[in-house]
Tab-separated table of C-alpha atoms and ligand atoms in Angstrom:
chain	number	residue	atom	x	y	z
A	1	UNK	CA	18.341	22.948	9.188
A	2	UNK	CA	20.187	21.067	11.548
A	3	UNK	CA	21.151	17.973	9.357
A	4	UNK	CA	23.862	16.954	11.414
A	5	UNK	CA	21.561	16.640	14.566
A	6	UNK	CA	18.978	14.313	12.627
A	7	UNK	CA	22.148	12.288	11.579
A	8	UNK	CA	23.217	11.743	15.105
A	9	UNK	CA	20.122	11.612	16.796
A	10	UNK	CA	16.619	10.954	14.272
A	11	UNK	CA	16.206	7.287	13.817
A	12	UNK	CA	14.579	7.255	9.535
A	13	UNK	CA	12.859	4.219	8.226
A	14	UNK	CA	15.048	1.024	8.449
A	15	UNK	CA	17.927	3.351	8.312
A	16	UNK	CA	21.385	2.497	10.747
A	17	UNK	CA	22.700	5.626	13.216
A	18	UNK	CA	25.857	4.567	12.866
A	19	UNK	CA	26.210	4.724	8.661
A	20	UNK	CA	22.744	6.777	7.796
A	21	UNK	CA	22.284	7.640	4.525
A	22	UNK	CA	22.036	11.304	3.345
A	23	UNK	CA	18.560	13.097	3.841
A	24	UNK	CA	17.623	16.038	2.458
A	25	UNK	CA	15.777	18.919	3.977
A	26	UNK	CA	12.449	19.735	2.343
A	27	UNK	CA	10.783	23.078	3.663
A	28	UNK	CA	7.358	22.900	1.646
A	29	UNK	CA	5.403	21.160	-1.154
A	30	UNK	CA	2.887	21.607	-3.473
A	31	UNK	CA	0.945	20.029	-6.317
A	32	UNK	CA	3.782	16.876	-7.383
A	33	UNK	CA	6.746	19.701	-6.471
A	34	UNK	CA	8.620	18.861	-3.366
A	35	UNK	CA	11.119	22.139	-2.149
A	36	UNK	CA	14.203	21.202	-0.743
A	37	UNK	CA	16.017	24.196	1.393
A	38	UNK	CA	18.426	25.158	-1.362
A	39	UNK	CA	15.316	26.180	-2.969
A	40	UNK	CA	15.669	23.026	-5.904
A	41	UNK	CA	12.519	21.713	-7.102
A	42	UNK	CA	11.796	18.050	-7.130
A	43	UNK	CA	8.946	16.523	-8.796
A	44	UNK	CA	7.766	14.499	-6.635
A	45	UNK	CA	7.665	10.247	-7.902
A	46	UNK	CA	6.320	8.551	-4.699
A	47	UNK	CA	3.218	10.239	-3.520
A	48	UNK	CA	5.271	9.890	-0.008
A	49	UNK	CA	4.660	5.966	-0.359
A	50	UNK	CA	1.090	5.966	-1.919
A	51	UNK	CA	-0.527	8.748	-0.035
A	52	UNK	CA	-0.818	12.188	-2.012
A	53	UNK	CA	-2.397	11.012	-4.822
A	54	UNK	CA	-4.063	14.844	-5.280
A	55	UNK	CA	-0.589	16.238	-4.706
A	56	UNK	CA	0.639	18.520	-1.971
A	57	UNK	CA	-0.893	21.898	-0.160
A	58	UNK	CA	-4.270	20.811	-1.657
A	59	UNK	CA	-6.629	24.072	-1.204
A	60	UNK	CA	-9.620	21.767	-0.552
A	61	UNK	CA	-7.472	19.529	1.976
A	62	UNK	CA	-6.098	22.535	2.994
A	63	UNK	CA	-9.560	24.260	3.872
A	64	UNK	CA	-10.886	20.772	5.260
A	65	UNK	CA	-8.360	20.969	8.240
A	66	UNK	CA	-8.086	24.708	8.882
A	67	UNK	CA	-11.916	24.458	9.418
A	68	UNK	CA	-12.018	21.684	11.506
A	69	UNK	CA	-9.159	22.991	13.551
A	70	UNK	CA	-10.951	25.750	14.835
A	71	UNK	CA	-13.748	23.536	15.837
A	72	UNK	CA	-11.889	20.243	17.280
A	73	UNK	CA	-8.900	18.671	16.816
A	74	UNK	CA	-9.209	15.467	18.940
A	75	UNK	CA	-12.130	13.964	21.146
A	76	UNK	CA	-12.402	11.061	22.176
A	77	UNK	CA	-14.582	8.250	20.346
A	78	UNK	CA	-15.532	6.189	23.607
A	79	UNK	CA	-19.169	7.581	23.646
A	80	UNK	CA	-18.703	10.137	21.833
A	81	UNK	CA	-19.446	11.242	17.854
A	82	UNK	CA	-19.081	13.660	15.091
A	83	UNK	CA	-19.970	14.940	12.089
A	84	UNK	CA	-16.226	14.365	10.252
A	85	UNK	CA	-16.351	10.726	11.180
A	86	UNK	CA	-19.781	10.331	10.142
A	87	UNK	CA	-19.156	11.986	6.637
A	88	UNK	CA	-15.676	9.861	6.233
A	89	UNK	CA	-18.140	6.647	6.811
A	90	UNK	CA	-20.580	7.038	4.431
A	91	UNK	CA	-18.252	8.525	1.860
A	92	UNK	CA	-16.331	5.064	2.461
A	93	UNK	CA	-19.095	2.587	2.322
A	94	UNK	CA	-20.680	4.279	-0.753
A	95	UNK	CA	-17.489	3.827	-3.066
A	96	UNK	CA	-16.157	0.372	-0.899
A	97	UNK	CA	-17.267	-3.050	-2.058
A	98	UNK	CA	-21.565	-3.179	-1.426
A	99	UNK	CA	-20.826	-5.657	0.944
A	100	UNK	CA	-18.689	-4.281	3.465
A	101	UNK	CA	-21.745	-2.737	5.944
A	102	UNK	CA	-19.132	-1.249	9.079
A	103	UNK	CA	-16.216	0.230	9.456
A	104	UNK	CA	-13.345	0.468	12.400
A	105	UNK	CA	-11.035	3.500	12.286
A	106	UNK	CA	-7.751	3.648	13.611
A	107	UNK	CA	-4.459	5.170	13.254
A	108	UNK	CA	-2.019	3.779	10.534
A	109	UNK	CA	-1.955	1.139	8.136
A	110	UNK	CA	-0.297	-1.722	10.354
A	111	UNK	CA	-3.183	-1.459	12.850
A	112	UNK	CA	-5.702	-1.626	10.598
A	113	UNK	CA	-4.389	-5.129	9.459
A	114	UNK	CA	-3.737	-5.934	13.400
A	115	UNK	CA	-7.501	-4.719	13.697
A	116	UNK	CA	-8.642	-6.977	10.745
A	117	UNK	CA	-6.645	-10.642	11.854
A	118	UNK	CA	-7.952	-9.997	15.442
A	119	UNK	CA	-11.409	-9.530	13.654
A	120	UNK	CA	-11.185	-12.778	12.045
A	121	UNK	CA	-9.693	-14.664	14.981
A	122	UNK	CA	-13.238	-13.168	16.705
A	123	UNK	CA	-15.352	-14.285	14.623
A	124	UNK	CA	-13.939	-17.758	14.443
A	125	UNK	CA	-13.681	-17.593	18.216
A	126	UNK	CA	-17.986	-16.566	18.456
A	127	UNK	CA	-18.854	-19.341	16.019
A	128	UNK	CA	-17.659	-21.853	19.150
A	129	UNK	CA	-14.941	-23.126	16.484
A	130	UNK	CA	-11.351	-21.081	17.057
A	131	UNK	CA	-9.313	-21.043	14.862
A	132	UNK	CA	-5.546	-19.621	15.104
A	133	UNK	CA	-3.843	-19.440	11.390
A	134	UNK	CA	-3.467	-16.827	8.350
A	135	UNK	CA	-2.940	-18.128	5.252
A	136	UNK	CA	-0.573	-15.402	2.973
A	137	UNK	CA	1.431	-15.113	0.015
A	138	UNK	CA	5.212	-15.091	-0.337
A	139	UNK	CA	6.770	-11.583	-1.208
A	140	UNK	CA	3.276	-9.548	0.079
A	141	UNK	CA	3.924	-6.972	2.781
A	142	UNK	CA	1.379	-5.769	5.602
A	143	UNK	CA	3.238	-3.766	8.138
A	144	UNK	CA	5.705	-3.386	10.458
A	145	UNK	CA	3.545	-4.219	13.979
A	146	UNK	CA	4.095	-7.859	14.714
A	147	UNK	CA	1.439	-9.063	13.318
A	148	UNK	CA	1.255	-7.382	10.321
A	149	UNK	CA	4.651	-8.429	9.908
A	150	UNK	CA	4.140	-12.392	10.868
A	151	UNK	CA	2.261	-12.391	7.599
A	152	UNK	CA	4.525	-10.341	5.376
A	153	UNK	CA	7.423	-12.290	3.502
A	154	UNK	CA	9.420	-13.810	6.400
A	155	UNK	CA	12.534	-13.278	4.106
A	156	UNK	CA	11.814	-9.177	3.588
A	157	UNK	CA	11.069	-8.472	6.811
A	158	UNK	CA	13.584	-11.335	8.706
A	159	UNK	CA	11.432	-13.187	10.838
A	160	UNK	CA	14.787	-14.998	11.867
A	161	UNK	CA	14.995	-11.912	14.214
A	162	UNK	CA	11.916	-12.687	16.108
A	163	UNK	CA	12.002	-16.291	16.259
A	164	UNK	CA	10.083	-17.683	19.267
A	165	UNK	CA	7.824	-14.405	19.609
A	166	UNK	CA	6.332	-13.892	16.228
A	167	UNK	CA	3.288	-16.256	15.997
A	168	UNK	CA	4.055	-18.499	12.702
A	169	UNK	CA	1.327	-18.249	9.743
A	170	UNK	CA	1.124	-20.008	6.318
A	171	UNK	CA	2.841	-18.872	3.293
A	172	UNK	CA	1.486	-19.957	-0.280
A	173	UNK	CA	3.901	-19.105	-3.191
A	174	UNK	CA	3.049	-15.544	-4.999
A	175	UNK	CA	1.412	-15.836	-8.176
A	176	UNK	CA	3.905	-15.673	-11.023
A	177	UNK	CA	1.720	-14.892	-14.250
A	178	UNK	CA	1.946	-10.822	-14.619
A	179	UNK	CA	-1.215	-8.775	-14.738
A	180	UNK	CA	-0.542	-8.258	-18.669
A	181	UNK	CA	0.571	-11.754	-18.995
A	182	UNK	CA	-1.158	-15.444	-20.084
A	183	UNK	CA	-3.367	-17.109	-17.300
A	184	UNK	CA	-1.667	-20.561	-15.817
A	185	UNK	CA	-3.441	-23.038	-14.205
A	186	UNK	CA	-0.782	-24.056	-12.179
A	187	UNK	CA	-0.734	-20.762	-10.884
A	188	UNK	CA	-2.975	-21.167	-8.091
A	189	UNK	CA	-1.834	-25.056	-7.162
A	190	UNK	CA	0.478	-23.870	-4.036
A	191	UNK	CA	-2.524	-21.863	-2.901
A	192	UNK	CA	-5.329	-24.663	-3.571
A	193	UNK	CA	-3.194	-27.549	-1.431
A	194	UNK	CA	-2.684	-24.982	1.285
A	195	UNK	CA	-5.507	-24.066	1.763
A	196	UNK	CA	-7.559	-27.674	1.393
A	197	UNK	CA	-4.679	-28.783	3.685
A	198	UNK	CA	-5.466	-26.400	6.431
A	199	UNK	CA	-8.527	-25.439	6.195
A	200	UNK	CA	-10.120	-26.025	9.507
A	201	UNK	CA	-7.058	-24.249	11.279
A	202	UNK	CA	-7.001	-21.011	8.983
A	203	UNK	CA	-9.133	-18.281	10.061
A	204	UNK	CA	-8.454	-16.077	7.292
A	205	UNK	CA	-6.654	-15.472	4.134
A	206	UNK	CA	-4.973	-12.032	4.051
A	207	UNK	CA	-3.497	-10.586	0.800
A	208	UNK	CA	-2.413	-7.557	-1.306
A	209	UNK	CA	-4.978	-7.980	-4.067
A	210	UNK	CA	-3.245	-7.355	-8.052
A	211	UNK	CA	0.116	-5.556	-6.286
A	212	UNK	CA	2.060	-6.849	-4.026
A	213	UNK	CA	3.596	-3.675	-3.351
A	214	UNK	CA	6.408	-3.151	-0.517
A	215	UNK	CA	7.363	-6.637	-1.367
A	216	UNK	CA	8.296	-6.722	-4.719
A	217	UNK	CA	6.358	-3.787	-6.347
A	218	UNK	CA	4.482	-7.397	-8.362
A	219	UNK	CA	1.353	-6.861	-10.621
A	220	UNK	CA	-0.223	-10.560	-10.855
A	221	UNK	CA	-2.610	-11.801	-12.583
A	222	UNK	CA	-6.964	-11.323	-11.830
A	223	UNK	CA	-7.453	-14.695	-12.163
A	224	UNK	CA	-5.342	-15.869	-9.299
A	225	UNK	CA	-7.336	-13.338	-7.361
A	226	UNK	CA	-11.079	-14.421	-8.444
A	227	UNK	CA	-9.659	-18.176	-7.816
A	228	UNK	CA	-8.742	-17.010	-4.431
A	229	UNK	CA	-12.337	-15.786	-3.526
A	230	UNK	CA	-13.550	-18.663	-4.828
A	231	UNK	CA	-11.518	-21.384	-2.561
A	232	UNK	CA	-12.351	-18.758	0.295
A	233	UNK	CA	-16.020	-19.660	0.147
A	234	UNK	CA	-14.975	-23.273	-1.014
A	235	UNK	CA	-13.552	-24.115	2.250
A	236	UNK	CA	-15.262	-21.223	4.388
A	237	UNK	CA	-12.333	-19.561	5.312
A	238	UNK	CA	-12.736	-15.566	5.357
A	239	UNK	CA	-10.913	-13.009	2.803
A	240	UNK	CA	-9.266	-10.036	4.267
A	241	UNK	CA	-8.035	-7.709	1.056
A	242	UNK	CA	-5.091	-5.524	2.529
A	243	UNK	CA	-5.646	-2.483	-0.184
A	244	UNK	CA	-3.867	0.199	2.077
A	245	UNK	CA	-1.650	0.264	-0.850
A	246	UNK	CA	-3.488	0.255	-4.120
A	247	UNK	CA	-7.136	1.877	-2.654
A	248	UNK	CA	-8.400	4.699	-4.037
A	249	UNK	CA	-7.563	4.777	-7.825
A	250	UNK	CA	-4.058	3.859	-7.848
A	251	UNK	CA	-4.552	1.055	-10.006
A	252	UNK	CA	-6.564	2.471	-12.612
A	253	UNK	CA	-9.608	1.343	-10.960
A	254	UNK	CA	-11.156	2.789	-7.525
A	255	UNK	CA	-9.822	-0.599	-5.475
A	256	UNK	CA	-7.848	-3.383	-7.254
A	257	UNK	CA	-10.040	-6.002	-6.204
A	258	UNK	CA	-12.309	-4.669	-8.799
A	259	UNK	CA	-9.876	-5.987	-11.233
A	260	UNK	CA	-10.784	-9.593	-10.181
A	261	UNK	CA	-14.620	-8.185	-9.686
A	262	UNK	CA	-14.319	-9.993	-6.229
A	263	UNK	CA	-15.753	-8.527	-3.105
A	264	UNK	CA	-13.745	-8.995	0.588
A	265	UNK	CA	-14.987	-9.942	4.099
A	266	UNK	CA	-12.814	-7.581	5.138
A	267	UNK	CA	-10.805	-4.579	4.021
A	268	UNK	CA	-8.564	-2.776	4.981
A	269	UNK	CA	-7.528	0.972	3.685
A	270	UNK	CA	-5.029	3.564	4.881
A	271	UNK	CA	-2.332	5.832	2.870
A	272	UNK	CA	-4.200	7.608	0.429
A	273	UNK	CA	-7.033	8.067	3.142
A	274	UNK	CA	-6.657	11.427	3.615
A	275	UNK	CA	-4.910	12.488	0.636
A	276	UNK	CA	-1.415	11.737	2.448
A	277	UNK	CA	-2.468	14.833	5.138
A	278	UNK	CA	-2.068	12.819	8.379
A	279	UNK	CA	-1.957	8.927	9.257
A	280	UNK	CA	-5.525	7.261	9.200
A	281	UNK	CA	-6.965	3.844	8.427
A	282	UNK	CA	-10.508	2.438	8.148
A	283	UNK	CA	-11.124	-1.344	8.321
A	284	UNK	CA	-14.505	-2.593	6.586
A	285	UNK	CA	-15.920	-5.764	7.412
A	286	UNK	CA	-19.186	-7.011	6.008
A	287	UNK	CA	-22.208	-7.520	8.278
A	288	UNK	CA	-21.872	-10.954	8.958
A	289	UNK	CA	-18.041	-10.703	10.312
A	290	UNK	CA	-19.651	-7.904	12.624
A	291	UNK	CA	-22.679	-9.546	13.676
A	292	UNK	CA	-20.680	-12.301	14.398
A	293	UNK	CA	-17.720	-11.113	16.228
A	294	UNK	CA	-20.221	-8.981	18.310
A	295	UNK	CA	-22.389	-11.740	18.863
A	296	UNK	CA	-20.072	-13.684	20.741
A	297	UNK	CA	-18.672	-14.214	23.920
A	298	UNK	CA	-16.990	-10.310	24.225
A	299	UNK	CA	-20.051	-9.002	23.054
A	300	UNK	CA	-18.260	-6.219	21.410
A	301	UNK	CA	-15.089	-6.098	19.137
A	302	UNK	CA	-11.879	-5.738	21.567
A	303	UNK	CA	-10.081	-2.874	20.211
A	304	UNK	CA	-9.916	1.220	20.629
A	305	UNK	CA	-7.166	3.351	20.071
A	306	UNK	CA	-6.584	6.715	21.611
A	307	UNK	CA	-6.704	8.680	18.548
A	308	UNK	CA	-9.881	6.464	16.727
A	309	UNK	CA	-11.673	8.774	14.568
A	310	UNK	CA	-9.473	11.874	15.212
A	311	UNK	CA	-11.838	14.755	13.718
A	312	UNK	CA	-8.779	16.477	12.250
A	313	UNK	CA	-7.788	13.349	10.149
A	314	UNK	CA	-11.582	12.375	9.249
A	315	UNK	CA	-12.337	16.127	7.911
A	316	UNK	CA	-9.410	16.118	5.487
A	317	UNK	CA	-10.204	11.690	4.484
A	318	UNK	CA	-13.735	13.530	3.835
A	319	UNK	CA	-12.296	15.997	1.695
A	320	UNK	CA	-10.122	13.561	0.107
A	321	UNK	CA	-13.147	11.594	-0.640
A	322	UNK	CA	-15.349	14.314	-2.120
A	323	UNK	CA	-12.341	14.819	-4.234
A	324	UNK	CA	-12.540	11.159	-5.216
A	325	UNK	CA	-16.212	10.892	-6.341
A	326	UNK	CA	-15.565	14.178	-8.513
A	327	UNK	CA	-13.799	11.045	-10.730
A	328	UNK	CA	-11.178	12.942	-12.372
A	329	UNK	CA	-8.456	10.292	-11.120
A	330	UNK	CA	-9.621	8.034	-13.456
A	331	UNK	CA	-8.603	9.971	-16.410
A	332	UNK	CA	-5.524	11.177	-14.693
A	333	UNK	CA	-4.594	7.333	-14.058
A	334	UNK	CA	-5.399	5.976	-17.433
A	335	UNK	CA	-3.206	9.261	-18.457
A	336	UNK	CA	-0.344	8.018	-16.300
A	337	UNK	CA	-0.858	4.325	-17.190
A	338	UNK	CA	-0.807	5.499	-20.405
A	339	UNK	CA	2.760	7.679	-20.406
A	340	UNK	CA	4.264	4.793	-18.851
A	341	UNK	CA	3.177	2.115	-21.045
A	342	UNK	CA	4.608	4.951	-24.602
A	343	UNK	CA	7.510	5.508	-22.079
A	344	UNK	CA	8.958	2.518	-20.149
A	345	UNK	CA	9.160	0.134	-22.665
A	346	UNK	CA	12.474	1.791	-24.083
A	347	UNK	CA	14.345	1.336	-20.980
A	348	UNK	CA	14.348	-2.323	-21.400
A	349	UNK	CA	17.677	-1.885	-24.242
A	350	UNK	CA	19.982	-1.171	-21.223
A	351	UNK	CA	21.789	-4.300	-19.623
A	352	UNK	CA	21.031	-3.425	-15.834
A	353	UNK	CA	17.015	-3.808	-16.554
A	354	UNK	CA	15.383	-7.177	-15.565
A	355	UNK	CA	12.033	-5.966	-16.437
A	356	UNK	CA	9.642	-3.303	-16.352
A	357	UNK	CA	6.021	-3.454	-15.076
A	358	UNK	CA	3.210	-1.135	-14.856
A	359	UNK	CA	-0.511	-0.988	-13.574
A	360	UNK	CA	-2.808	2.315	-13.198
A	361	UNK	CA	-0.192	4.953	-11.334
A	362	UNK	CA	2.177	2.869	-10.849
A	363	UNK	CA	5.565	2.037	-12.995
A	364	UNK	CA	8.522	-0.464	-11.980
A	365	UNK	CA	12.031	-0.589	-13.022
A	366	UNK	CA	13.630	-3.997	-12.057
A	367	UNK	CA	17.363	-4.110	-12.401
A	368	UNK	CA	19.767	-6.614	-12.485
A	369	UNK	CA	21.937	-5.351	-9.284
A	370	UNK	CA	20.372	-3.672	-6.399
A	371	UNK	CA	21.203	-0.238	-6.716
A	372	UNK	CA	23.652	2.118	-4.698
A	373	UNK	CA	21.340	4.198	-2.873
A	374	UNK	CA	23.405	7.266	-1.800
A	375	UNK	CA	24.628	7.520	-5.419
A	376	UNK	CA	21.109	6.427	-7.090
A	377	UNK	CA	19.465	9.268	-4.740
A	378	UNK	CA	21.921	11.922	-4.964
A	379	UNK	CA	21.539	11.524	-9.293
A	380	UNK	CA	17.462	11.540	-9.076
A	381	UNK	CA	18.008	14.599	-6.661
A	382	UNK	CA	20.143	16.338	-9.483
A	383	UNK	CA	17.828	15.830	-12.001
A	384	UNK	CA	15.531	17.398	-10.104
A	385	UNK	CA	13.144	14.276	-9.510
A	386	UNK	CA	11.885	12.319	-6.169
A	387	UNK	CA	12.199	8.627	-6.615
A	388	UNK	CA	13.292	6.449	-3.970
A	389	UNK	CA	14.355	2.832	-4.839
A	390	UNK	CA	14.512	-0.357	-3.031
A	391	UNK	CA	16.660	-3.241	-3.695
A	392	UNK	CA	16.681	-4.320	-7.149
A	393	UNK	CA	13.622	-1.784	-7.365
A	394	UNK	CA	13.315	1.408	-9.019
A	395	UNK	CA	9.450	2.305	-9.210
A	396	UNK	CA	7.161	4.895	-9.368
A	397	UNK	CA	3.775	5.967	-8.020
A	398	UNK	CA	3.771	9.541	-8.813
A	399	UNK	CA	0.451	11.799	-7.800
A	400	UNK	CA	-2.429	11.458	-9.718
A	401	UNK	CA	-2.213	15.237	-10.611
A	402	UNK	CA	0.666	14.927	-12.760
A	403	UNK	CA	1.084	15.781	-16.508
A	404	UNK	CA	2.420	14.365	-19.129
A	405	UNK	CA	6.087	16.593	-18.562
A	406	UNK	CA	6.435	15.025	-14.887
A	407	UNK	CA	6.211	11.351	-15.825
A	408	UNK	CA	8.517	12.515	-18.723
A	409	UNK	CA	11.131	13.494	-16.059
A	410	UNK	CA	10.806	10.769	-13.850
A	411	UNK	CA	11.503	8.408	-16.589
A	412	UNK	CA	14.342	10.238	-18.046
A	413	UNK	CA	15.592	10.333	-14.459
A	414	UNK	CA	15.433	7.147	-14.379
A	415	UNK	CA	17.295	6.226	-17.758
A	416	UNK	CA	20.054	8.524	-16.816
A	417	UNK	CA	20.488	6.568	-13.771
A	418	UNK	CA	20.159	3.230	-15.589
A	419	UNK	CA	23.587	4.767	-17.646
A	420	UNK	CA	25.383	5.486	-14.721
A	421	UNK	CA	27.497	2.612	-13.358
A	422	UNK	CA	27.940	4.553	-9.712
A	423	UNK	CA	23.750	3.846	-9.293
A	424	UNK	CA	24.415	0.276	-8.984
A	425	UNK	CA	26.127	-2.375	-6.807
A	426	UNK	CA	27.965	-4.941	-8.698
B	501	PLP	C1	2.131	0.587	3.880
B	501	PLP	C2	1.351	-0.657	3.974
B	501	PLP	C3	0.905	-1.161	5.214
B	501	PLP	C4	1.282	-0.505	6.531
B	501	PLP	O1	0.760	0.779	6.667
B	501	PLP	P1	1.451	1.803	7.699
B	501	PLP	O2	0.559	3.005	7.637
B	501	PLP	O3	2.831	2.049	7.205
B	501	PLP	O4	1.427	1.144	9.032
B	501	PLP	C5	0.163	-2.314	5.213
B	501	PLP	N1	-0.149	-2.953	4.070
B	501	PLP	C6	0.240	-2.500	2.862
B	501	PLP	C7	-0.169	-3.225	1.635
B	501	PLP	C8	1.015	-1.349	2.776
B	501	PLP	O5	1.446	-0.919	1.574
């Protein structure tokens, strides 16, 4: 491959052209093995950031968008229907909270969340009362669009930058008891007096519910969730659960908000969606956000995207979803949960660990020092594993079709790296 014209030319996520990092050059992938050209094996630790949870070259995904590619790839949704989109629906509604009635596709993660604030703001707007505010948590991420990101952590994703263009939204401290932890009261304080304070301006909370993922990979407690829901209906302000992370089994349950046993106005999936095949979200809203929003003024919610409903991406979600109601990710999850909760613990005798967390599919490494992330890569590379830290962040979401061996490797990557003084910044 031509590695030294993506250097000089291919912009990678929040990655400089002048000093990029090194990238390697993967020619195919299947089940939790990632092949790099040199023919070396990596088994695969991210799901490509939460999204193949049945691992790669899936024959059933696979099938799913050969045979819709000989029928359609694209038409347009204006006025038009089909059968994938129609089978993606009900597959969603059926395993989504009961009370989420509708559902808005569109193309990515970020515009789902775009999709559910300008719902809200709607809704407010139809009810003859507008209100203009979101109500977040500190260290939660949403997206990169603007604003997805005017309610992710103004530190990670330097609102200083946009100052004077990026609309300004209200930040409640993140919950600090762990998932696995004691319940505090004080806990939700921040939150409460926020939210009584503001309550007639805020048209919607929006948060990550249980992981607060690109943020600060955190795993909080279900209280401060079902507390949450609770002021929600307190001061009748809506809920909007942001689970384009955690949906679809990744926690050990199906969505996390089931952890809490709390229901959202309005929800919004993506990643996962089609088994990490091609970029798709789905926003749900219950039927009084979309009676309401299309009972006002507009008449009709204001959004459409080009690509809504793309056939080709709504064949393989479908497949994805049959896949899903088959249920075996929730022994391969409670599996996973499992190796990391025999495995991770003994990582905590080495001086760069801070901590180490874990929920469902999902296992965190916090270090001391952010680590060195041409060294940190080119050692998990070696080893023959795909994990890509952040930060202060070493963490893993591997595929739900892993064994036993796999997580084994990713954790042993990760202790070797933990030994290695070059994998760290001091
Ligand atoms: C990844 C992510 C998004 C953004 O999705 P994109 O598809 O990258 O636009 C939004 N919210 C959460 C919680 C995410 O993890």
């Amino acid at each position: 491959m031509d590695l030294a014209f993506d250097r000089q030319h291919i912009w990678h996520p929040y990655t400089s052209t002048l000093t990029p990092l090194t990238c390697y050059p993967v020619t195919s992938a299947k089940g939790v093995y990632i092949e790099l050209e040199d023919g070396k094996q990596l088994v695969d630790g991210m799901s490509s950031w939460w999204s193949t949870i049945h691992g790669y070259n899936h024959p059933v995904l696979n099938e799913a968008a050969h045979g819709q590619i000989d029928k359609v790839s694209h038409v347009m949704f204006g006025g038009m229907t089909h059968q994938p989109a129609i089978d993606l629906c009900k597959k969603l509604l059926k395993l989504a909270p009961s009370n989420l009635e509708h559902v808005f596709l569109a193309d990515s993660g970020s515009v789902s969340v775009e999709v559910s604030l300008k719902m809200a703001l709607q809704y407010w707007h139809a009810k003859g009362t507008p209100r203009s505010k979101f109500l977040t948590l500190r260290d939660g991420y949403h997206g990169d669009t603007f604003a997805a990101m005017s309610v992710t952590d103004p530190d990670n994703s330097m609102h200083s930058l946009y100052k004077g263009f990026l609309p300004e939204h209200i930040f409640a401290k993140s919950p600090q008891c762990g998932f696995w932890h004691e319940w505090h009261e004080s806990d939700i304080d921040d939150f409460k007096h926020k939210i009584s304070q503001h309550n007639d301006e805020i048209a919607a909370v929006i948060l990550e519910p249980i992981v607060q993922g690109a943020g600060g990979m955190r795993i909080y407690h279900p209280e401060f969730l079902r507390r949450v829901r609770a002021l929600c209906d307190e001061h009748n302000v809506l809920l909007i659960l942001d689970e384009i992370a955690t949906g679809f089994g990744r926690t050990g349950k199906l969505f996390a908000c089931e952890h809490a046993d709390v229901q959202p106005d309005i929800l919004c999936l993506g990643k996962a969606l089609t088994g990490g095949y091609m970029t798709l979200s789905a926003t749900l809203a219950s039927k009084n956000v979309a009676d309401t929003v299309c009972g006002g003024e507009a008449g009709c919610f204001m959004h459409g995207p080009t690509f809504m409903g793309n056939p080709l991406a709504c064949a393989v979600g479908s497949a994805s979803l049959s896949l899903i109601e088959e249920e075996n990710w929730q022994a391969q999850t409670n599996m996973i949960e499992h190796q990391f909760a025999t495995r991770l613990p003994k990582l905590r005798q080495y001086s760069q660990v801070k901590d180490i967390r874990w929920l469902g599919a999902i296992g965190v490494v916090e270090t001391h020092h952010p680590v060195n992330m041409e060294a940190i890569q080119a050692l998990f590379v070696e080893q023959g594993v795909w994990i890509r830290p952040f930060g202060r962040l070493i963490y893993m979401m591997p595929p739900f079709i892993s064994e036993q061996e796999h997580i084994g490797k990713l954790v042993d990557a990760i202790e070797i790296a933990l030994q290695t003084e070059d994998c760290f910044q001091s």
